[in-house]
Amino acid sequence: AVPDILRGVKRATPIVLGYAPLGLAFGVLAREVGLTPGAVLGMSLIVFAGSAQFLAVAMLGQGAGILPITAATFFINLRHLLMSAALSPHLRRFGPGRLLPLAHHLTDESFALHSAAYQAGLDPSYVEMVALNTTAQAAWVASTLAGSLIARVFQDPGALGLDFALPAMFIGLLAGRLTGGGEGAVAGLAVLATLAGAYFLPDNWNIVFGAAIAAAAGALRR
């Protein structure tokens, strides 16, 4: 079991390096909208979804309520259904009790590493997969908590460019998925729907509207 754990931790290294700066930025931004370090810690432990957490913080900063935030989180994480379906043929040997931890820790990054392993003909053990996933979440939790604790040091996060962390992260995620086949059209439709929704929807429901339109368009395109 120990070699499997060490192998999982080693494979998680790229995720850890990527999570560290994003987590620090999230912690600082979360404090700016009023979240306590305890709330940041709880969100990173329970939600563990970087894009959704950044979106939630941005919406909180604009005064959004719990329903728009919950709905936006639901739509932005619908992709987890597809990722789970892609991995399910390889995980059928595990029972529901063992699948729950894997489901909670499923992220774009862990999915990419697990998929790459299966495509390479490897068959990582359950312990290795859990070790990889747990290491990744530990890095995210530690970095977001650290960011929230040192947030008071930064009187003006914008001076460090941290206020641009949210749009920069989403632009990066989007750019990595524009591989042709209509992704650009779906992204453009999402932008137009979100901007149009701002004129006739209250609060931040235009974000939910844009996400729903993009999800529907993406499903129809496939």
Short mmCIF file of N, CA and C in Angstrom, two decimals, residues 67-186:
data_model
loop_
_atom_site.label_atom_id
_atom_site.label_comp_id
_atom_site.label_asym_id
_atom_site.label_seq_id
_atom_site.Cartn_x
_atom_site.Cartn_y
_atom_site.Cartn_z
N LEU A 67 -29.81 31.22 -3.84
CA LEU A 67 -30.39 30.47 -4.96
C LEU A 67 -29.62 30.67 -6.27
N PRO A 68 -29.31 31.93 -6.67
CA PRO A 68 -28.52 32.08 -7.89
C PRO A 68 -27.15 31.42 -7.80
N ILE A 69 -26.53 31.50 -6.63
CA ILE A 69 -25.21 30.90 -6.47
C ILE A 69 -25.30 29.38 -6.58
N THR A 70 -26.32 28.80 -5.94
CA THR A 70 -26.50 27.35 -6.00
C THR A 70 -26.79 26.89 -7.42
N ALA A 71 -27.65 27.61 -8.11
CA ALA A 71 -28.00 27.24 -9.48
C ALA A 71 -26.79 27.35 -10.40
N ALA A 72 -26.01 28.43 -10.25
CA ALA A 72 -24.83 28.60 -11.09
C ALA A 72 -23.81 27.51 -10.83
N THR A 73 -23.65 27.14 -9.56
CA THR A 73 -22.73 26.05 -9.22
C THR A 73 -23.18 24.74 -9.85
N PHE A 74 -24.48 24.50 -9.82
CA PHE A 74 -25.02 23.26 -10.42
C PHE A 74 -24.69 23.19 -11.90
N PHE A 75 -24.96 24.28 -12.61
CA PHE A 75 -24.76 24.26 -14.06
C PHE A 75 -23.27 24.20 -14.42
N ILE A 76 -22.45 24.91 -13.68
CA ILE A 76 -21.03 24.95 -14.03
C ILE A 76 -20.36 23.60 -13.74
N ASN A 77 -20.97 22.80 -12.85
CA ASN A 77 -20.39 21.51 -12.52
C ASN A 77 -21.09 20.34 -13.19
N LEU A 78 -21.98 20.62 -14.14
CA LEU A 78 -22.65 19.53 -14.86
C LEU A 78 -21.66 18.66 -15.62
N ARG A 79 -20.51 19.23 -15.95
CA ARG A 79 -19.51 18.47 -16.69
C ARG A 79 -19.03 17.26 -15.89
N HIS A 80 -19.23 17.28 -14.56
CA HIS A 80 -18.82 16.15 -13.75
C HIS A 80 -19.60 14.89 -14.11
N LEU A 81 -20.81 15.05 -14.62
CA LEU A 81 -21.59 13.89 -15.06
C LEU A 81 -20.87 13.17 -16.21
N LEU A 82 -20.35 13.98 -17.15
CA LEU A 82 -19.64 13.40 -18.29
C LEU A 82 -18.32 12.78 -17.86
N MET A 83 -17.61 13.45 -16.97
CA MET A 83 -16.33 12.91 -16.51
C MET A 83 -16.55 11.60 -15.76
N SER A 84 -17.59 11.56 -14.92
CA SER A 84 -17.89 10.34 -14.18
C SER A 84 -18.25 9.20 -15.12
N ALA A 85 -19.05 9.53 -16.14
CA ALA A 85 -19.44 8.50 -17.10
C ALA A 85 -18.22 7.96 -17.85
N ALA A 86 -17.26 8.82 -18.15
CA ALA A 86 -16.06 8.38 -18.87
C ALA A 86 -15.20 7.45 -18.01
N LEU A 87 -15.18 7.68 -16.72
CA LEU A 87 -14.35 6.85 -15.83
C LEU A 87 -15.07 5.60 -15.35
N SER A 88 -16.39 5.61 -15.40
CA SER A 88 -17.16 4.52 -14.79
C SER A 88 -16.80 3.12 -15.30
N PRO A 89 -16.49 2.94 -16.61
CA PRO A 89 -16.14 1.58 -17.04
C PRO A 89 -14.90 1.01 -16.34
N HIS A 90 -14.01 1.90 -15.90
CA HIS A 90 -12.79 1.45 -15.24
C HIS A 90 -12.97 1.25 -13.73
N LEU A 91 -14.08 1.74 -13.19
CA LEU A 91 -14.27 1.74 -11.74
C LEU A 91 -15.37 0.80 -11.28
N ARG A 92 -15.87 -0.02 -12.19
CA ARG A 92 -16.99 -0.90 -11.84
C ARG A 92 -16.62 -1.93 -10.78
N ARG A 93 -15.35 -2.20 -10.64
CA ARG A 93 -14.93 -3.20 -9.66
C ARG A 93 -15.02 -2.67 -8.23
N PHE A 94 -15.22 -1.36 -8.07
CA PHE A 94 -15.32 -0.77 -6.75
C PHE A 94 -16.79 -0.63 -6.36
N GLY A 95 -17.10 -0.92 -5.11
CA GLY A 95 -18.47 -0.78 -4.62
C GLY A 95 -18.82 0.67 -4.35
N PRO A 96 -20.12 0.95 -4.09
CA PRO A 96 -20.57 2.33 -3.84
C PRO A 96 -19.81 3.03 -2.72
N GLY A 97 -19.50 2.28 -1.65
CA GLY A 97 -18.79 2.89 -0.53
C GLY A 97 -17.41 3.38 -0.91
N ARG A 98 -16.75 2.71 -1.81
CA ARG A 98 -15.41 3.11 -2.24
C ARG A 98 -15.48 4.17 -3.35
N LEU A 99 -16.60 4.22 -4.04
CA LEU A 99 -16.74 5.21 -5.11
C LEU A 99 -17.03 6.61 -4.56
N LEU A 100 -17.65 6.69 -3.40
CA LEU A 100 -18.03 8.00 -2.85
C LEU A 100 -16.83 8.93 -2.69
N PRO A 101 -15.72 8.48 -2.08
CA PRO A 101 -14.55 9.37 -1.98
C PRO A 101 -14.02 9.79 -3.34
N LEU A 102 -14.02 8.87 -4.30
CA LEU A 102 -13.55 9.22 -5.64
C LEU A 102 -14.46 10.25 -6.28
N ALA A 103 -15.76 10.12 -6.06
CA ALA A 103 -16.72 11.08 -6.63
C ALA A 103 -16.53 12.46 -6.03
N HIS A 104 -16.32 12.53 -4.73
CA HIS A 104 -16.15 13.83 -4.08
C HIS A 104 -14.90 14.53 -4.57
N HIS A 105 -13.87 13.77 -4.83
CA HIS A 105 -12.58 14.37 -5.22
C HIS A 105 -12.43 14.55 -6.73
N LEU A 106 -13.47 14.26 -7.48
CA LEU A 106 -13.35 14.37 -8.93
C LEU A 106 -13.27 15.84 -9.35
N THR A 107 -12.19 16.20 -10.01
CA THR A 107 -12.01 17.54 -10.56
C THR A 107 -11.49 17.40 -11.99
N ASP A 108 -11.43 18.53 -12.69
CA ASP A 108 -10.90 18.49 -14.05
C ASP A 108 -9.49 17.91 -14.06
N GLU A 109 -8.69 18.31 -13.05
CA GLU A 109 -7.29 17.91 -13.03
C GLU A 109 -7.13 16.43 -12.68
N SER A 110 -7.86 15.95 -11.65
CA SER A 110 -7.76 14.54 -11.30
C SER A 110 -8.32 13.65 -12.41
N PHE A 111 -9.38 14.12 -13.05
CA PHE A 111 -9.95 13.38 -14.18
C PHE A 111 -8.92 13.24 -15.30
N ALA A 112 -8.20 14.34 -15.58
CA ALA A 112 -7.20 14.31 -16.65
C ALA A 112 -6.11 13.29 -16.35
N LEU A 113 -5.65 13.25 -15.11
CA LEU A 113 -4.58 12.32 -14.75
C LEU A 113 -5.07 10.87 -14.77
N HIS A 114 -6.26 10.63 -14.23
CA HIS A 114 -6.79 9.27 -14.23
C HIS A 114 -7.06 8.79 -15.65
N SER A 115 -7.63 9.65 -16.48
CA SER A 115 -7.92 9.28 -17.86
C SER A 115 -6.64 8.97 -18.62
N ALA A 116 -5.61 9.80 -18.40
CA ALA A 116 -4.33 9.58 -19.08
C ALA A 116 -3.74 8.23 -18.68
N ALA A 117 -3.88 7.86 -17.41
CA ALA A 117 -3.36 6.58 -16.95
C ALA A 117 -4.07 5.42 -17.64
N TYR A 118 -5.38 5.50 -17.72
CA TYR A 118 -6.13 4.42 -18.38
C TYR A 118 -5.84 4.36 -19.87
N GLN A 119 -5.70 5.53 -20.50
CA GLN A 119 -5.39 5.55 -21.92
C GLN A 119 -4.01 5.00 -22.21
N ALA A 120 -3.13 5.10 -21.23
CA ALA A 120 -1.77 4.56 -21.39
C ALA A 120 -1.70 3.07 -21.07
N GLY A 121 -2.85 2.49 -20.76
CA GLY A 121 -2.88 1.06 -20.47
C GLY A 121 -2.57 0.72 -19.04
N LEU A 122 -2.47 1.72 -18.18
CA LEU A 122 -2.19 1.48 -16.77
C LEU A 122 -3.49 1.20 -16.02
N ASP A 123 -3.38 0.63 -14.85
CA ASP A 123 -4.55 0.33 -14.03
C ASP A 123 -4.22 0.67 -12.58
N PRO A 124 -4.24 1.97 -12.23
CA PRO A 124 -3.88 2.38 -10.87
C PRO A 124 -4.79 1.76 -9.83
N SER A 125 -4.21 1.42 -8.70
CA SER A 125 -4.99 0.81 -7.63
C SER A 125 -5.90 1.85 -6.98
N TYR A 126 -6.85 1.37 -6.20
CA TYR A 126 -7.76 2.27 -5.49
C TYR A 126 -6.98 3.16 -4.53
N VAL A 127 -6.00 2.58 -3.85
CA VAL A 127 -5.20 3.35 -2.89
C VAL A 127 -4.43 4.46 -3.60
N GLU A 128 -3.88 4.16 -4.77
CA GLU A 128 -3.14 5.17 -5.52
C GLU A 128 -4.06 6.31 -5.96
N MET A 129 -5.26 5.96 -6.41
CA MET A 129 -6.19 6.98 -6.85
C MET A 129 -6.61 7.87 -5.69
N VAL A 130 -6.89 7.27 -4.55
CA VAL A 130 -7.29 8.04 -3.37
C VAL A 130 -6.14 8.92 -2.90
N ALA A 131 -4.93 8.40 -2.94
CA ALA A 131 -3.77 9.18 -2.53
C ALA A 131 -3.58 10.39 -3.43
N LEU A 132 -3.74 10.20 -4.74
CA LEU A 132 -3.63 11.31 -5.68
C LEU A 132 -4.70 12.37 -5.40
N ASN A 133 -5.94 11.90 -5.26
CA ASN A 133 -7.04 12.82 -5.05
C ASN A 133 -6.93 13.57 -3.73
N THR A 134 -6.55 12.85 -2.68
CA THR A 134 -6.44 13.46 -1.36
C THR A 134 -5.31 14.48 -1.32
N THR A 135 -4.21 14.17 -1.97
CA THR A 135 -3.10 15.12 -2.04
C THR A 135 -3.52 16.40 -2.75
N ALA A 136 -4.28 16.23 -3.84
CA ALA A 136 -4.76 17.40 -4.58
C ALA A 136 -5.66 18.26 -3.72
N GLN A 137 -6.62 17.65 -3.01
CA GLN A 137 -7.52 18.46 -2.19
C GLN A 137 -6.77 19.09 -1.02
N ALA A 138 -5.83 18.36 -0.44
CA ALA A 138 -5.05 18.92 0.66
C ALA A 138 -4.31 20.18 0.22
N ALA A 139 -3.78 20.15 -1.00
CA ALA A 139 -3.08 21.32 -1.53
C ALA A 139 -4.05 22.49 -1.71
N TRP A 140 -5.25 22.19 -2.21
CA TRP A 140 -6.25 23.25 -2.42
C TRP A 140 -6.72 23.83 -1.08
N VAL A 141 -7.00 22.96 -0.13
CA VAL A 141 -7.46 23.42 1.18
C VAL A 141 -6.39 24.26 1.87
N ALA A 142 -5.15 23.78 1.84
CA ALA A 142 -4.07 24.51 2.50
C ALA A 142 -3.82 25.86 1.87
N SER A 143 -3.83 25.92 0.55
CA SER A 143 -3.54 27.18 -0.13
C SER A 143 -4.68 28.19 0.03
N THR A 144 -5.93 27.73 -0.03
CA THR A 144 -7.04 28.67 0.15
C THR A 144 -7.09 29.19 1.58
N LEU A 145 -6.83 28.31 2.55
CA LEU A 145 -6.81 28.74 3.95
C LEU A 145 -5.66 29.73 4.18
N ALA A 146 -4.50 29.43 3.60
CA ALA A 146 -3.35 30.34 3.74
C ALA A 146 -3.68 31.70 3.14
N GLY A 147 -4.32 31.70 1.99
CA GLY A 147 -4.69 32.97 1.37
C GLY A 147 -5.64 33.78 2.22
N SER A 148 -6.59 33.10 2.87
CA SER A 148 -7.53 33.82 3.72
C SER A 148 -6.86 34.36 4.98
N LEU A 149 -5.84 33.66 5.45
CA LEU A 149 -5.16 34.11 6.68
C LEU A 149 -4.23 35.29 6.43
N ILE A 150 -3.66 35.35 5.22
CA ILE A 150 -2.73 36.45 4.93
C ILE A 150 -3.41 37.58 4.17
N ALA A 151 -4.73 37.46 3.99
CA ALA A 151 -5.44 38.46 3.18
C ALA A 151 -5.29 39.86 3.74
N ARG A 152 -5.28 39.97 5.06
CA ARG A 152 -5.20 41.30 5.67
C ARG A 152 -3.89 42.01 5.36
N VAL A 153 -2.89 41.24 4.92
CA VAL A 153 -1.60 41.86 4.58
C VAL A 153 -1.76 42.71 3.32
N PHE A 154 -2.70 42.32 2.46
CA PHE A 154 -2.89 43.02 1.19
C PHE A 154 -4.02 44.01 1.33
N GLN A 155 -3.69 45.25 1.50
CA GLN A 155 -4.72 46.27 1.61
C GLN A 155 -5.45 46.47 0.28
N ASP A 156 -4.74 46.23 -0.81
CA ASP A 156 -5.34 46.40 -2.13
C ASP A 156 -4.97 45.21 -2.99
N PRO A 157 -5.81 44.14 -2.99
CA PRO A 157 -5.51 42.96 -3.80
C PRO A 157 -5.35 43.29 -5.28
N GLY A 158 -6.03 44.34 -5.74
CA GLY A 158 -5.94 44.71 -7.14
C GLY A 158 -4.54 45.11 -7.54
N ALA A 159 -3.76 45.60 -6.57
CA ALA A 159 -2.39 46.01 -6.88
C ALA A 159 -1.54 44.82 -7.29
N LEU A 160 -1.92 43.63 -6.83
CA LEU A 160 -1.18 42.41 -7.18
C LEU A 160 -1.85 41.66 -8.32
N GLY A 161 -2.92 42.23 -8.82
CA GLY A 161 -3.63 41.56 -9.90
C GLY A 161 -4.55 40.45 -9.44
N LEU A 162 -4.75 40.29 -8.12
CA LEU A 162 -5.58 39.20 -7.63
C LEU A 162 -7.05 39.39 -7.97
N ASP A 163 -7.45 40.66 -8.19
CA ASP A 163 -8.84 40.88 -8.55
C ASP A 163 -9.15 40.36 -9.94
N PHE A 164 -8.09 40.07 -10.71
CA PHE A 164 -8.27 39.52 -12.05
C PHE A 164 -8.15 38.00 -12.05
N ALA A 165 -7.96 37.41 -10.86
CA ALA A 165 -7.76 35.96 -10.78
C ALA A 165 -8.95 35.20 -11.31
N LEU A 166 -10.16 35.67 -10.97
CA LEU A 166 -11.37 34.97 -11.42
C LEU A 166 -11.50 34.97 -12.94
N PRO A 167 -11.54 36.16 -13.59
CA PRO A 167 -11.67 36.11 -15.05
C PRO A 167 -10.49 35.42 -15.72
N ALA A 168 -9.29 35.58 -15.16
CA ALA A 168 -8.12 34.93 -15.77
C ALA A 168 -8.25 33.42 -15.71
N MET A 169 -8.74 32.90 -14.57
CA MET A 169 -8.89 31.46 -14.45
C MET A 169 -9.93 30.92 -15.43
N PHE A 170 -11.06 31.63 -15.54
CA PHE A 170 -12.10 31.15 -16.45
C PHE A 170 -11.66 31.27 -17.91
N ILE A 171 -10.92 32.32 -18.23
CA ILE A 171 -10.40 32.45 -19.59
C ILE A 171 -9.45 31.29 -19.90
N GLY A 172 -8.61 30.96 -18.92
CA GLY A 172 -7.68 29.84 -19.11
C GLY A 172 -8.40 28.52 -19.28
N LEU A 173 -9.43 28.27 -18.46
CA LEU A 173 -10.20 27.05 -18.57
C LEU A 173 -10.90 26.97 -19.93
N LEU A 174 -11.44 28.11 -20.36
CA LEU A 174 -12.14 28.14 -21.63
C LEU A 174 -11.18 27.91 -22.79
N ALA A 175 -10.04 28.60 -22.75
CA ALA A 175 -9.08 28.48 -23.85
C ALA A 175 -8.60 27.04 -24.01
N GLY A 176 -8.44 26.33 -22.90
CA GLY A 176 -7.99 24.95 -22.97
C GLY A 176 -8.99 24.00 -23.58
N ARG A 177 -10.24 24.46 -23.70
CA ARG A 177 -11.29 23.60 -24.23
C ARG A 177 -11.73 23.98 -25.64
N LEU A 178 -11.17 25.06 -26.16
CA LEU A 178 -11.52 25.48 -27.52
C LEU A 178 -10.67 24.73 -28.52
N THR A 179 -11.04 23.49 -28.75
CA THR A 179 -10.25 22.63 -29.64
C THR A 179 -10.93 22.43 -30.98
N GLY A 180 -11.92 23.24 -31.28
CA GLY A 180 -12.63 23.10 -32.54
C GLY A 180 -13.91 22.31 -32.36
N GLY A 181 -14.62 22.14 -33.45
CA GLY A 181 -15.84 21.35 -33.37
C GLY A 181 -17.02 22.09 -32.77
N GLY A 182 -16.97 23.40 -32.76
CA GLY A 182 -18.12 24.16 -32.28
C GLY A 182 -17.99 24.71 -30.88
N GLU A 183 -16.88 24.43 -30.17
CA GLU A 183 -16.73 24.94 -28.81
C GLU A 183 -16.74 26.47 -28.78
N GLY A 184 -16.11 27.09 -29.79
CA GLY A 184 -16.09 28.55 -29.83
C GLY A 184 -17.48 29.13 -29.99
N ALA A 185 -18.31 28.48 -30.80
CA ALA A 185 -19.68 28.95 -31.00
C ALA A 185 -20.48 28.85 -29.72
N VAL A 186 -20.29 27.75 -28.98
CA VAL A 186 -20.99 27.58 -27.71
C VAL A 186 -20.54 28.63 -26.70
#
